[in-house]
Short mmCIF file of C-alpha atoms in Angstrom, two decimals:
data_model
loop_
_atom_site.label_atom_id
_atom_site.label_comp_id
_atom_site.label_asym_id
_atom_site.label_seq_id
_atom_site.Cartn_x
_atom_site.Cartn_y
_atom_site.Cartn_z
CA UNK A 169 -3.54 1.60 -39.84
CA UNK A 170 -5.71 2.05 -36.59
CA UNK A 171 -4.31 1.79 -33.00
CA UNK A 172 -5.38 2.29 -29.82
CA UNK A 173 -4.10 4.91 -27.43
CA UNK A 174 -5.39 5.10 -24.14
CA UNK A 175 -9.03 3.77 -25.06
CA UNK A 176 -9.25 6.67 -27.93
CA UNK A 177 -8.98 4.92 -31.51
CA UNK A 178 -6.41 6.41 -34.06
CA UNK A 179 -5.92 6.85 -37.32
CA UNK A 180 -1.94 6.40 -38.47
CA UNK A 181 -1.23 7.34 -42.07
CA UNK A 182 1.93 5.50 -41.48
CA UNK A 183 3.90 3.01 -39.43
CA UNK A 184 5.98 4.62 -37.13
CA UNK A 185 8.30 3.97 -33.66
CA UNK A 186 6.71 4.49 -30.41
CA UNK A 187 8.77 7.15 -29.75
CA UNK A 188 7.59 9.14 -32.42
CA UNK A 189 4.03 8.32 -31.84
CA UNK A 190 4.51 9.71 -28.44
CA UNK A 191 6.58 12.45 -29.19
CA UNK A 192 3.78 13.66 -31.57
CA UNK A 193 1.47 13.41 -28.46
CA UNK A 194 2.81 15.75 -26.36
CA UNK A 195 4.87 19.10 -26.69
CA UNK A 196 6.77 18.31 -23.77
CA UNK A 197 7.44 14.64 -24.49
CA UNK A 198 11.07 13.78 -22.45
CA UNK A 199 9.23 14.79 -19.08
CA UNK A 200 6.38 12.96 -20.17
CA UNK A 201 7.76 10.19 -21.35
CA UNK A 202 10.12 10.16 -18.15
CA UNK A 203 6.85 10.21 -15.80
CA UNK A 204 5.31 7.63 -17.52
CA UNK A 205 5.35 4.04 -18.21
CA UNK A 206 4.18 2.37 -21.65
CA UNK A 207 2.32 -0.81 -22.44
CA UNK A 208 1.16 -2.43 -25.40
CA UNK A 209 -0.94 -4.97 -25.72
CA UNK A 210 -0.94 -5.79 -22.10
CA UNK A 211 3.31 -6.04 -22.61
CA UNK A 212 5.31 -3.82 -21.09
CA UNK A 213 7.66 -1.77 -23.80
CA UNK A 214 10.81 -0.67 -21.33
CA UNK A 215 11.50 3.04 -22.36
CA UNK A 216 15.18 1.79 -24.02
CA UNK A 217 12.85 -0.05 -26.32
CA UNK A 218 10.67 2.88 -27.43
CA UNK A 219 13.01 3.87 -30.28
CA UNK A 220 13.28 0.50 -31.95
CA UNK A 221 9.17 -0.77 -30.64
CA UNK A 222 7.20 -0.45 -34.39
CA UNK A 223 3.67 -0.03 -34.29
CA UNK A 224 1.44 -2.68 -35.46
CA UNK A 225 -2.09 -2.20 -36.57
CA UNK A 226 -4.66 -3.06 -34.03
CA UNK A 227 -1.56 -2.17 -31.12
CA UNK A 228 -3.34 -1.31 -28.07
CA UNK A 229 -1.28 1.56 -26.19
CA UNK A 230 -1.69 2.68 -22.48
CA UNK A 231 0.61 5.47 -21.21
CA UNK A 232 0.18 5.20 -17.45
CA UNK A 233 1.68 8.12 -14.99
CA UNK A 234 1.38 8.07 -11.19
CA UNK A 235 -1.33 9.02 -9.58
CA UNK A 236 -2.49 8.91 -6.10
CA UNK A 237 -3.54 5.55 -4.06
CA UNK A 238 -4.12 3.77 -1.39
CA UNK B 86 21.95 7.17 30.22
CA UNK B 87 19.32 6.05 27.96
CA UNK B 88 15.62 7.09 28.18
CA UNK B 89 13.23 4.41 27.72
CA UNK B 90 12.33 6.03 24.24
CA UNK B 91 16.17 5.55 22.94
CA UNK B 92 16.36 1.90 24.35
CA UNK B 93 12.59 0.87 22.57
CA UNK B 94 13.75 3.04 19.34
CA UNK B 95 17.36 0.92 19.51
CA UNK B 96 15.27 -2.91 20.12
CA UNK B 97 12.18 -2.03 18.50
CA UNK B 98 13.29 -1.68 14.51
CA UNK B 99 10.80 -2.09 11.89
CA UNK B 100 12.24 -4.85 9.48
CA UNK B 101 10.17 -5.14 5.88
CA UNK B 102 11.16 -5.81 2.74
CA UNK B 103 14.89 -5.71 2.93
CA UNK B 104 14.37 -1.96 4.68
CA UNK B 105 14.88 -1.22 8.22
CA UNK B 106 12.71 1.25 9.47
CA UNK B 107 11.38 3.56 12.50
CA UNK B 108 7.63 4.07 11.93
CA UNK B 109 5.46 1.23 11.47
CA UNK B 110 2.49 3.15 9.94
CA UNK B 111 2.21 2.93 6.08
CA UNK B 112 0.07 5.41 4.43
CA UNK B 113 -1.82 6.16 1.24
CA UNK B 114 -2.21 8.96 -0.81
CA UNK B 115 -5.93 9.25 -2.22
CA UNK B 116 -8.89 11.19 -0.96
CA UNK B 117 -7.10 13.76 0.41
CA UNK B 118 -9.13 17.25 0.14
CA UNK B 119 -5.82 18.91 -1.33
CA UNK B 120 -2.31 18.55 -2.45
CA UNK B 121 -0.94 20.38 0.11
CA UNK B 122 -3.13 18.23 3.10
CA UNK B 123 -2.00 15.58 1.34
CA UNK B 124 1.49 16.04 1.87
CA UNK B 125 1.42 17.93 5.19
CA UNK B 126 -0.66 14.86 6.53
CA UNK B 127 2.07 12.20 5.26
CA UNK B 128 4.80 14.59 6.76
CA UNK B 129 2.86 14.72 10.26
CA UNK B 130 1.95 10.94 10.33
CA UNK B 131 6.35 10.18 10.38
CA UNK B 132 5.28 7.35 7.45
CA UNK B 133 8.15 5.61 5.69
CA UNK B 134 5.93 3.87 3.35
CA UNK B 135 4.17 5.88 1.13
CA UNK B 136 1.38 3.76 -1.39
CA UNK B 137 0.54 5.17 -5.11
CA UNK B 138 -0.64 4.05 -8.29
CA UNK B 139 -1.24 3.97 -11.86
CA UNK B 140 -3.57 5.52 -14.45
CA UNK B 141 -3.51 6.59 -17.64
CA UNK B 142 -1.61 9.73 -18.45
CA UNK B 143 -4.09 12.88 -19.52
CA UNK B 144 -3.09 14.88 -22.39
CA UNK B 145 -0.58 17.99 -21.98
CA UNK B 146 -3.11 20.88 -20.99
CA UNK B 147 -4.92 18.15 -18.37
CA UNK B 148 -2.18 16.72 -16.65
CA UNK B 149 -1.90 20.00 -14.51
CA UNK B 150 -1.08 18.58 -11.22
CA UNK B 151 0.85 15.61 -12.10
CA UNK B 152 4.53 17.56 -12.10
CA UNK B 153 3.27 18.74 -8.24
CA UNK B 154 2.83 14.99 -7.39
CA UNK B 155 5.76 13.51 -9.08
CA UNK B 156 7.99 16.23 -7.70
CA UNK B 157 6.47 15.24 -4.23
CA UNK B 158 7.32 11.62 -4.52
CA UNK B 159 11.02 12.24 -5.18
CA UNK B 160 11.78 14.64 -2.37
CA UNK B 161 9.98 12.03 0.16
CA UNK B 162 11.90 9.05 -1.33
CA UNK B 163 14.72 10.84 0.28
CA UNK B 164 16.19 9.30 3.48
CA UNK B 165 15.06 6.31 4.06
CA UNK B 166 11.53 6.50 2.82
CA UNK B 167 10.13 4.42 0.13
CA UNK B 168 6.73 3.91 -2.17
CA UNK B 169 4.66 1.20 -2.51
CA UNK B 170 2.94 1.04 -5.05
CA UNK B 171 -0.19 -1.02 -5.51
CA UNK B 172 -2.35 -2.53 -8.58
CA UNK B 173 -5.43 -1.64 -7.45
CA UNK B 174 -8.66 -1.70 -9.49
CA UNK B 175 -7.18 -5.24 -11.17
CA UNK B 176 -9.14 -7.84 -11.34
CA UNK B 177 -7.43 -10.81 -12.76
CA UNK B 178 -3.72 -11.92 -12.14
CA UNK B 179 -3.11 -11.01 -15.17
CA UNK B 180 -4.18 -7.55 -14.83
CA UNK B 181 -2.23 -7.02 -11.88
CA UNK B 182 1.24 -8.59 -13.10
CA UNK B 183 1.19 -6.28 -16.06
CA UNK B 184 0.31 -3.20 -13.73
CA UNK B 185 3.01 -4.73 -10.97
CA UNK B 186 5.85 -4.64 -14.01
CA UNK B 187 4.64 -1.16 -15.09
CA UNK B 188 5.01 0.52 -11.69
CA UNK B 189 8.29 -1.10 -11.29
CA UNK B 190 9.89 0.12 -14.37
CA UNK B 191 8.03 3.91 -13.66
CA UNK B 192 8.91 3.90 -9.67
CA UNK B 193 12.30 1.72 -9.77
CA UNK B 194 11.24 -0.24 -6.61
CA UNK B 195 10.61 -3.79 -6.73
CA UNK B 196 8.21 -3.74 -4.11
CA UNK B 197 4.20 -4.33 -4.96
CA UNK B 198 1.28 -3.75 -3.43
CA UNK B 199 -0.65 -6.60 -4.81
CA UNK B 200 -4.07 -6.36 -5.24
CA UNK B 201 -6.49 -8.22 -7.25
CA UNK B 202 -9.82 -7.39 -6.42
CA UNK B 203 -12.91 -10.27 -6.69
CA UNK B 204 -16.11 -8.12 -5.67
CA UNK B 205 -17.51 -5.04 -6.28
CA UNK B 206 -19.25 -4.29 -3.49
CA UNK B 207 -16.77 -4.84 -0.64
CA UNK B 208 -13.73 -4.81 -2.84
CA UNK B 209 -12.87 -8.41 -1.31
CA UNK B 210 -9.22 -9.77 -3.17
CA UNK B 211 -9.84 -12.64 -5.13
CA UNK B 212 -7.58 -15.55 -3.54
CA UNK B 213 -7.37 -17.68 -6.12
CA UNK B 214 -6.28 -14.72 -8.58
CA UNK B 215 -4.19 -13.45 -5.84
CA UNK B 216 -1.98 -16.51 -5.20
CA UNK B 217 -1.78 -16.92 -8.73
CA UNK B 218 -0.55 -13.40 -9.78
CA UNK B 219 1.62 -13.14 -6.30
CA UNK B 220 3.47 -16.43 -7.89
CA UNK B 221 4.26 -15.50 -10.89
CA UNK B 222 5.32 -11.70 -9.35
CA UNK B 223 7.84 -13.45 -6.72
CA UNK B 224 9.13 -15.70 -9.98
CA UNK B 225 10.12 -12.26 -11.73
CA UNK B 226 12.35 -10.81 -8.73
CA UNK B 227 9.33 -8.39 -6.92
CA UNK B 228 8.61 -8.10 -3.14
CA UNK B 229 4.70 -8.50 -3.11
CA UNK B 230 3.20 -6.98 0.11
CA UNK B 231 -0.09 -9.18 -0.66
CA UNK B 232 -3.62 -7.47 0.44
CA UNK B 233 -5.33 -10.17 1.52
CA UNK B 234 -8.34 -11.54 3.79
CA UNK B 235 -7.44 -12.84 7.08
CA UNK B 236 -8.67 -16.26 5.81
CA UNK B 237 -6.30 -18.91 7.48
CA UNK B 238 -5.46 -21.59 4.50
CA UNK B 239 -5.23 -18.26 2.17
CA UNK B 240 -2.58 -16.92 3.86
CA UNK B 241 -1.12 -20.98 4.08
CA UNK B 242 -0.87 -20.11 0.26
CA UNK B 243 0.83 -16.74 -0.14
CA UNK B 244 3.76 -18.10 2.47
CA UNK B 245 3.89 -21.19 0.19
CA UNK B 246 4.44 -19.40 -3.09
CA UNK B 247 7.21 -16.82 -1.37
CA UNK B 248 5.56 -13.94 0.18
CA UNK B 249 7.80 -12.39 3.08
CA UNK B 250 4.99 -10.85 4.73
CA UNK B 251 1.33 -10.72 4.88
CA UNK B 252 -1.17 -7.79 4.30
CA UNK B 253 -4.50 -9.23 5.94
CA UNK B 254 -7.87 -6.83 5.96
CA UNK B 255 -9.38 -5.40 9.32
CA UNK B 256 -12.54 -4.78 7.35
CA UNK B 257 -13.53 -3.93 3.52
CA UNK B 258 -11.62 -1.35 1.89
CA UNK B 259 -13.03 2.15 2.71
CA UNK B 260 -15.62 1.32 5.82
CA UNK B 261 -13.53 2.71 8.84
CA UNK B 262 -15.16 -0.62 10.50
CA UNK B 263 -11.99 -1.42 12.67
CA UNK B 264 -11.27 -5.20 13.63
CA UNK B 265 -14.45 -7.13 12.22
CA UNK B 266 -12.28 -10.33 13.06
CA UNK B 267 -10.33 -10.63 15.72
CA UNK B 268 -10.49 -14.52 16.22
CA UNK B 269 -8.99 -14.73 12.85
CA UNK B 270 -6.54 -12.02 13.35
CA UNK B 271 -5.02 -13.63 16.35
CA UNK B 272 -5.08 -16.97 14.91
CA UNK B 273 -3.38 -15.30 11.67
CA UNK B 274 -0.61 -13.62 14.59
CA UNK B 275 -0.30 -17.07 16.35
CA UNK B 276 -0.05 -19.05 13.65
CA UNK B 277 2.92 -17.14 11.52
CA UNK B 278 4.84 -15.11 14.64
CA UNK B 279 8.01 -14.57 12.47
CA UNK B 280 6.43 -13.44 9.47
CA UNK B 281 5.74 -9.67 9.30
CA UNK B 282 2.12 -8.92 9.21
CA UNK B 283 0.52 -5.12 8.11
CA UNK B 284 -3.30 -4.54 8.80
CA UNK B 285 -4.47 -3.15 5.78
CA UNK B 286 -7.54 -1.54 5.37
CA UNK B 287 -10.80 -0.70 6.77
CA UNK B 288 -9.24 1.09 9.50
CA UNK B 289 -11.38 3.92 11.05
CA UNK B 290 -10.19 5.46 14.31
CA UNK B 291 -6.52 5.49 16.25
CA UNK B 292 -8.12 3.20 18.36
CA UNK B 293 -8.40 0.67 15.57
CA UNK B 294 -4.81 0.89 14.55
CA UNK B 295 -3.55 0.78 18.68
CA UNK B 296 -5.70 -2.61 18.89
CA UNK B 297 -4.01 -3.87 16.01
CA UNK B 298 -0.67 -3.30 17.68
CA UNK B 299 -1.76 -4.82 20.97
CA UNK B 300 -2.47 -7.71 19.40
CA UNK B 301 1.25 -8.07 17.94
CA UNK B 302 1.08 -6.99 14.53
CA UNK B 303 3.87 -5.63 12.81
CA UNK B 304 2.16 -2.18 10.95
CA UNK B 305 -1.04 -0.84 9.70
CA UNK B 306 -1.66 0.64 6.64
CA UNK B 307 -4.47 3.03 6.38
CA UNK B 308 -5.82 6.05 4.00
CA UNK B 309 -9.47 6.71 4.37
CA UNK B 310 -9.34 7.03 7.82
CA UNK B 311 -6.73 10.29 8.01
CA UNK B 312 -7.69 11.20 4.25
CA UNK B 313 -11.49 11.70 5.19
CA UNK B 314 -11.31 12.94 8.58
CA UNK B 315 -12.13 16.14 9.49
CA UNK B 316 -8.58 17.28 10.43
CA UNK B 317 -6.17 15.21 8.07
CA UNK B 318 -2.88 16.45 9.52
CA UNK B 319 -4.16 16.16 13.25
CA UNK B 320 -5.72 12.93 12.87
CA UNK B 321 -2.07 11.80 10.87
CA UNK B 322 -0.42 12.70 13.81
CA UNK B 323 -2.93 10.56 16.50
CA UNK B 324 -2.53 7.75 13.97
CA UNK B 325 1.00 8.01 14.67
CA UNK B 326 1.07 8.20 18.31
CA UNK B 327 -1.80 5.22 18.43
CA UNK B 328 0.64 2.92 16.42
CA UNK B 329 3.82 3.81 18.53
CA UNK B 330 1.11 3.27 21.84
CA UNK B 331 -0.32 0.01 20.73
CA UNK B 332 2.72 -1.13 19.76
CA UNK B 333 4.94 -0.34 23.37
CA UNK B 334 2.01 -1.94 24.95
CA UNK B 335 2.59 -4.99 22.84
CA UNK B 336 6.16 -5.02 23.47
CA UNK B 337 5.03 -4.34 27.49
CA UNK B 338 3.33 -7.31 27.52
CA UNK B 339 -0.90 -6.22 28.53
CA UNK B 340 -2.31 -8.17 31.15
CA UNK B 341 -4.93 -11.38 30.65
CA UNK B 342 -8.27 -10.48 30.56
CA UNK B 343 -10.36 -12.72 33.20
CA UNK B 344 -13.61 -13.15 33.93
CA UNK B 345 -13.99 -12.49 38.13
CA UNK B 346 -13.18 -9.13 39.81
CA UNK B 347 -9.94 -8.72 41.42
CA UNK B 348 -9.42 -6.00 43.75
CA UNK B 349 -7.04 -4.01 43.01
CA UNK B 350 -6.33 -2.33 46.70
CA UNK B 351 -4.46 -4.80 49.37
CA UNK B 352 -7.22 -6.73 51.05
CA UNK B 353 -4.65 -6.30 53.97
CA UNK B 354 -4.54 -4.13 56.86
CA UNK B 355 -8.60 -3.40 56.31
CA UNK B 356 -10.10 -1.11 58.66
CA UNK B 357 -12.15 -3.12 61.12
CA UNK B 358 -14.88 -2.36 60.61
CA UNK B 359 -15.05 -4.75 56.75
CA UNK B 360 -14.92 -7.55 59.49
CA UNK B 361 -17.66 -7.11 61.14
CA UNK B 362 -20.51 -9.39 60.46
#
């Protein structure tokens, strides 16, 4: 299945959680994930719900940290 | 006894969103030449409102800075100091909702800097998007600090749907133009005295932001204008002092402006020789 992370398109051999898809994105995924905030689809997935949040083909992911603004 | 500057600190508290605060400048956090200005600016301007945002998060070996900036927005959410973060670059309600839930769950503050953007070119917020997403935001428990025009029956609008306070423009995002409005701003500060008001943007000068507080509103909120000056930390610091002048002057009540001359030395006890004809 294909999803979308970020804008970038991705291949997925298999379903998977979101946890695991972001835990295979980054070495040092709990600081990551804990400086960062996940939507799909335009829906925001609350971190508790990583874990149990299955990915869907065509699931459009943004991972969104905070930057600066004004 | 007292000094003037403990009695004005004791009367003069800055009440916003369910905070009570000293300084009534609210800063941003873009542009800056460097981290470290960054921070030593926000330091030197006394701010207790910081503003941030959202973007996407870079992969590992990218994201080199990120850990600098997150550890700097913990240690200044110490002691009574507090982010605001905005949606900018949205421009649909529905955009901004989504980014107003995100930043909530990342930044564990209700509070929202709504924007919803409806032009390009001078970055105007689109009202009818604005109202719209603010409405549904106030529905779901948030605080929104609206950015907004100082257009009258807008403003009508946010108060209706359950906005406590009232962002209006000076001028477009980014120009440093000052007041372009000032009919509209003082009909704005006549119109709603109790509700707290924040000039947002378009702020250029200390001068700008003193005005501002003459004329009775409650904050500014500026970033450009200490971000891209010359001196960042100096120019936080006259921001600062501007906003605490403009706003004892306000308190001090300024005189009315007329339109004849009015000597100001006693016309009595002349020498003689003014009566001489």
């Amino acid at each position: 299945m294909s999803i979308r992370y970020n804008g970038e398109l991705i291949e997925l051999n298999e379903s998977m959680s979101l946890l695991t898809f972001l835990q295979n994105q980054f070495d040092d995924w709990e600081v990551t994930i804990a400086r960062s905030v996940v939507a799909v689809n335009q829906q925001l997935v609350p971190r508790q719900e990583y874990d149990s949040y299955c990915l869907q083909d065509n699931d459009d992911i943004e991972l969104l940290t905070a930057v600066v603004g004004g | 006894m007292n000094t003037l500057d403990d009695v004005s600190a004791q009367t003069d508290a800055f009440n916003i969103g369910g905070k009570t605060l000293d300084s009534r400048l609210l800063i941003g956090t873009a542009m800056y030449d460097s981290p470290s200005i960054m921070q030593a600016s926000i330091i030197e301007s006394a701010s207790q409102i910081m503003t941030v945002s959202l973007r996407r998060q870079l992969a590992t070996n990218e994201a080199q800075d990120n850990p600098v900036f997150w550890q700097f927005l913990q240690d200044f959410t110490q002691d009574n100091r507090f982010l605001l973060p905005n949606t900018a670059g949205c421009f649909s309600a529905k955009e901004a909702i989504v980014t107003a839930q995100m930043a909530r769950e990342l930044f564990k503050t209700n509070w929202v800097k709504l924007e919803v953007i409806g032009d390009d070119y001078t970055l105007q917020p689109d009202p009818f998007q604005l109202v719209e997403a603010a409405q549904e935001l106030i529905n779901q428990g948030f605080e929104v600090f609206p950015y907004c025009t100082d257009d009258l029956i807008l403003c009508e609008k946010l108060l209706e749907v359950g906005c406590n306070i009232l962002m209006p423009w000076g001028a477009p995002i980014g120009t440093g133009k000052g007041l372009m409005n000032p009919y509209a701003l003082t009909l704005l500060r006549n119109r709603f005295p109790h509700v707290p008001m924040i000039i947002d943007a378009g702020l250029g000068k200390p001068s700008h932001a003193a005005q501002a507080m003459e004329m009775g509103f409650d904050g500014v909120l500026l970033n450009s204008a200490i971000a891209k000056a010359q001196d960042s930390v100096h120019m936080a610091k006259a921001f600062k002092l501007a906003v605490e002048s403009g706003r004892l002057a306000y308190k001090a009540g300024c005189m009315q402006e007329q339109q004849k001359a009015v000597a100001s030395t006693p016309v009595v006890g002349m020498p003689f020789w003014h009566n001489e004809n």
